[in-house]
Every structure is written in structure tokens, then in C-alpha cells.
Steps between C-alpha positions, in 0.01 A plus 500: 500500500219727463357652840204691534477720783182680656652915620515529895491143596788255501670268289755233541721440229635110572742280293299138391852289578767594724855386356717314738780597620529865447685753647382876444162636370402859348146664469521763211236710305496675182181712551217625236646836509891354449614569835770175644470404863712250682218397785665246685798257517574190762802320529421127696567547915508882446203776533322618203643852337153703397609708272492915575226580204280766616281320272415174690572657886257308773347300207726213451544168680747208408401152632824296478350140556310522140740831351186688443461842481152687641367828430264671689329743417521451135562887285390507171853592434629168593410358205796395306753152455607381811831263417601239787848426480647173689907459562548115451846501545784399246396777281133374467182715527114434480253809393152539538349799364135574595288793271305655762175740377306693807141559438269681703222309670191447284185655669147393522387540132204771436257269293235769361160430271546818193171390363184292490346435138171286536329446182318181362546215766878590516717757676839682374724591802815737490733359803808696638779362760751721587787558773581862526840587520643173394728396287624187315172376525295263320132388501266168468155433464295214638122452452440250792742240504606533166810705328393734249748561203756810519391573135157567591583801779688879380824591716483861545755763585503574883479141575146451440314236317153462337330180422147531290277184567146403384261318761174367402262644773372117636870439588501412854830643769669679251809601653844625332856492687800690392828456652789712503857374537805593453784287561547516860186518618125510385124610611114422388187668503147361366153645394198359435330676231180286467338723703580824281364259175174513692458894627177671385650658212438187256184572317209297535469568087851391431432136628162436349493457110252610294356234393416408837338841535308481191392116628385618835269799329322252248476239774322778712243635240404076441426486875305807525346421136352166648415653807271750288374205298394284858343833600287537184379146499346507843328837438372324187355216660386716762274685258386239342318392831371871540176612461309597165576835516834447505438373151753690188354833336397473191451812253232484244562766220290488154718582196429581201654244275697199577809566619750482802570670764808505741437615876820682644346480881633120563517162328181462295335190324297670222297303266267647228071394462374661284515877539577452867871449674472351876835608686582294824733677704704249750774784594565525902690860537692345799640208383618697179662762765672221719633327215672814345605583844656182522693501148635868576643402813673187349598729222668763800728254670608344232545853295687619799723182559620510163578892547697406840719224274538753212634743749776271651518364140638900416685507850722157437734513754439634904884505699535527838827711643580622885629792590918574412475199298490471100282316203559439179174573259575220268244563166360202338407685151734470251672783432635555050833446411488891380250690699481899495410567903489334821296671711472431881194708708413488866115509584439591133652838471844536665755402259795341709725376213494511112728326273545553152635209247906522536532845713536440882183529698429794733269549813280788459354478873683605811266276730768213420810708444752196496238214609438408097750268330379363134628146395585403123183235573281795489490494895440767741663473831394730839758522753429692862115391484244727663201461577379847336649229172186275550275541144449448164812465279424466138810449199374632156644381160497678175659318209623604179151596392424674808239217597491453842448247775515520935495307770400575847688415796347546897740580717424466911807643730441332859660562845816254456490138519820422552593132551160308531585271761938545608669210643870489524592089446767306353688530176640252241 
């Protein structure tokens, strides 16, 4: 019979069926580390005989009515097979053998957010759960009320485990559970990471595409356009009611043959009699100013809108990390089969880690002396976060024919988030 035990409480190690009649019963142990202890034996209408093990002194209780043995406190060193022996009489004996593994209590769970990746209507978050100093421990993920695969999240050395989730940002009480249990006991903490999805540091650029950009420009210079157009036609009609001498100038020039004649001053209606050309000028200086006015401030914002998408077009991914905690810069370009040089900069100029195709990469800059770790994927992972960290990370390629490619990655180092929203609750 397997027993799982939880280190300084008690346990009581009971038979399921009592054989009748019997005459003698032994407690016995064959400890984890190989050391045999007689604990206790009882003959019927006689005291108990506790055994004289140093091991179990003050600890051990016998309760004759159901034979079963009770240890309290509970060592980690009492783990081992505990063997019940029963005398039957006539030469007969019953044995019941129970396995008995001590575990140390399982604390409340440290459920940290590594990082926040908004980008595009959807958000990439790095989870952690952890119990320091525990062992024998394994982890489970919930997203609500329901179980998320064990496949899905990474078991790390230490007793840690990380759990990478996507959440499309009009997701509504987002919150993620992970329990950690071994098998005597068990504890749960939960976060609600909606709220990180939605900090500041999502980009108004990121979310709009650019074709609604582009719409919103040409829908702008219509308006204003028929606007201008409204304007015109009442100023129109409003000379037309003016006086004489509001009349249009008209130029009279003799020529000397027949022939045309542009006018560069405005829009002129030239026609030819004879040898002389009548020019009728209709050009207002003001509406001509307005109007360009007009088309070269519809031409700004939308110049300028498409300059702001460009720019987060160049700088494709923005992650969010707190301080001690770690992100993964996952690059979305693909990287050659073969490729001569992987560069990796910080704010443009400090090179923080270069790898050459099949030699190990090396870390040039001391301002993450052992915070860089390079994945086979191509990604770079920053452990110990700072805030001095927060900036512009960008990962250069050069292939084969020494063309290269980049991408940009922002980087923002906050405070520490910790767990969202903590609630200790009830396990599975």
C-alpha cells in the first residue's frame, strides 16, 4: 500500500481488515537509508512493547482497538516499508506492508508575468509558477475553468515552469491558474493578465492597418475638397449679384499677325478678332491660396500617418519585461539554412552577442555578462532584467552573400508586476 506522507505532520498507518482471532502483532520498518527497526509489538491482555530505536523516541503511538500505528511528527527519514505482521495462531500469519514516501509541504506557488508582447489585436505572454525550495513537484495550468494540456507548458530545472499563451486583446477576464502538487499535499495561485494586454505600451500604430490609414486621409481631403467647392459656389453667386465694377478685366493687346497667346497670370479665355486678342481674367488669388492650403495639409497627415506605420512597420515587435524577470526576443524573419553572421546590437551600436554559422556564439558586452542565452530558434533570451535594459534591440543577418536583413525589437523594463491579481483557492 502506497502512503504518501506530508514532513512534520502525522500519519496513521492502519490495516483495511483486521483478521480474527489473532494472537501477537509486530510493527517493523526497513527505512530509505536501510536501517531495520522493530517499533512496536502487543501480545492480546498485555501492554504494548515500543521498541528502544532512538529513531522513533516520543513519535510513535499504537492504538490496539484498530492495530494502527501513528507517527507524529513525520521526518523525512521515515520514509521507507513499514511491514505489519499478525500471529494467527497454528503457525498462521497475515502481512501488510505499507511504502511510505515523506514530502515536504507544498507552499503557496509564486505565479510571475516574464513578459507582455502586444502586437496586432493579440498579446504573447511568458508565464512562470514556481515553489522555491521544493521538491518532487509538479505543475498545471488552467485558463478559467478549463485544463490546459501538460504538452503546451516547459518544466524547468529548479522546479519552475513556463507556459507561453496568446490572448486576443478583446478577450474579456483573462485569468490563468497554476497549481502545484505533490503527492501529499498541493497549493494555487492565479493572475489576471488582461490588464497587462492593455498597459500603454501597445502602439496606437500597431492596431490600425494601413489601409485604414490611407482610407481616413483620402476620406479627409473629399470632405475638405467639397467644402472648398460649397465655398466657391457661394462667392460665385455672390458676384454675380455685385455691382458693374465688379465686372472681369479684360486686356486688349493689338498684335501683329494672327496668332495666340497664353497668359501665365491665371486661367484665361483668349479668342483671336482680327489682329486683336481679348483676355478675361476670372482668377481670385484667395481661393487659389485656400485650396492649395487645403491639399497640402491633406497631403501632411496623410504623408505623416503613413511614416508613423512605416516606422512600426521597421520596429515589428514591442515586449514588455519587469524588473529580475526574463523575455525571450523571438524574430519573425527567416533566418538561411547557411548564413555567415548573426549579429545582435543594443540601441544600434552596442554589440551584445554575435554568432557565426557552426562556431559557438560569444557576448561582446559586459552590460549583460551572463543575462544573454541564444536558442537554436534564433532566439535571444535576457535573464536578471533591468530597467537600464529598456531600448532598442535589433538582430542582423548576413547570408552567404553577405546580404543582409534586421529586425527591430523595443524593449520596456518596468517596476515588477508580479502576480496581477493573487488568490490562493482550490486545486484539482
Amino acid at each position: 500500500m502506497e502512503v504518501a506522507a506530508t514532513a512534520e505532520e502525522s500519519v496513521q498507518l492502519q490495516p483495511v481488515k483486521l483478521p480474527e482471532p489473532w494472537a501477537e502483532i509486530t510493527w517493523e520498518v526497513t527505512l530509505d537509508s536501510a536501517e531495520r527497526y522493530r517499533i512496536v509489538t502487543f501480545n492480546k491482555g498485555e501492554p504494548a512493547d515500543l521498541g528502544s530505536s532512538p529513531h522513533f523516541i516520543n513519535r510513535v503511538t499504537f492504538h490496539p482497538e484498530n492495530l494502527s500505528l501513528q507517527i507524529d511528527p513525520v521526518k523525512k527519514s521515515d520514509g521507507g516499508l513499514y511491514t505489519l505482521r499478525i500471529d494467527i495462531g497454528g503457525g498462521r500469519g497475515d502481512i501488510t506492508k505499507f511504502h511510505v514516501s515523506v514530502f515536504d509541504r507544498v507552499r503557496q506557488p509564486n505565479l510571475t508575468v516574464l513578459s507582455v508582447h502586444p502586437e496586432l489585436g493579440q498579446c504573447n505572454v511568458t508565464l512562470s509558477c514556481s515553489v522555491p525550495g521544493a521538491d518532487r513537484v509538479t505543475y498545471s495550468w488552467s485558463r478559467s475553468t478549463s485544463r490546459i494540456p501538460s504538452e503546451r507548458d516547459h518544466q524547468l530545472p529548479g522546479s519552475q515552469s513556463l507556459l507561453h499563451v496568446v490572448i486576443n486583446t478583446d478577450s474579456s477576464d483573462v485569468f490563468y491558474r497554476c497549481n502545484a502538487s505533490n503527492r501529499a499535499s498541493w497549493a494555487a495561485d492565479t493572475a489576471d493578465v488582461k490588464p497587462l494586454c492593455d498597459s500603454p505600451a501597445t502602439d496606437f500604430f500597431q492596431k490600425v492597418p494601413l489601409w485604414a490609414i490611407v482610407a481616413a486621409g483620402l476620406g479627409l481631403l473629399l470632405l475638405l475638397m467639397a467644402l472648398a467647392l460649397i465655398f466657391l459656389c457661394k462667392h460665385r453667386k455672390k458676384r454675380s449679384s455685385s455691382k458693374d465694377s465688379d465686372s472681369p478685366f479684360t486686356i486688349y493687346e493689338e498684335v501683329e499677325g494672327s496668332r495666340s497667346r497664353g497668359n501665365a497670370n491665371g486661367n484665361a479665355q483668349s479668342r483671336i478678332v482680327g489682329n486683336t486678342i481679348y483676355a478675361e481674367i476670372n482668377s481670385n488669388p484667395q481661393i487659389a491660396a485656400m485650396l492649395g492650403k487645403m491639399a497640402a495639409a491633406v497631403c501632411l497627415v496623410v504623408l505623416s500617418n503613413l511614416q508613423a506605420y512605416e516606422a512600426t512597420e521597421v520596429l515589428r515587435s514591442r515586449v514588455n519585461g519587469i524588473v529580475h524577470g526574463t523575455v525571450y526576443l523571438n524574430p519573425k524573419l527567416p533566418v538561411p539554412g547557411e548564413y555567415k553572421q548573426i549579429t545582435w546590437r543594443f540601441n544600434n551600436s552596442l554589440k551584445i552577442l554575435i554568432k557565426k554559422w557552426n562556431q559557438p556564439e560569444s557576448y561582446p558586452s559586459g552590460l549583460f555578462q551572463n543575462k544573454l542565452r541564444y536558442h537554436k530558434n534564433h532566439t535571444l533570451e535576457i535573464n536578471q532584467l533591468q530597467k537600464e535594459h529598456s531600448g532598442a534591440y535589433q538582430m542582423e543577418v548576413e547570408d552567404s552573400q553577405s546580404q543582409e536583413t534586421d529586425e527591430l525589437f523595443q524593449l520596456d523594463v518596468y517596476g515588477g508586476w508580479g502576480a496581477a491579481s493573487s488568490n490562493k483557492g482550490q486545486g484539482w
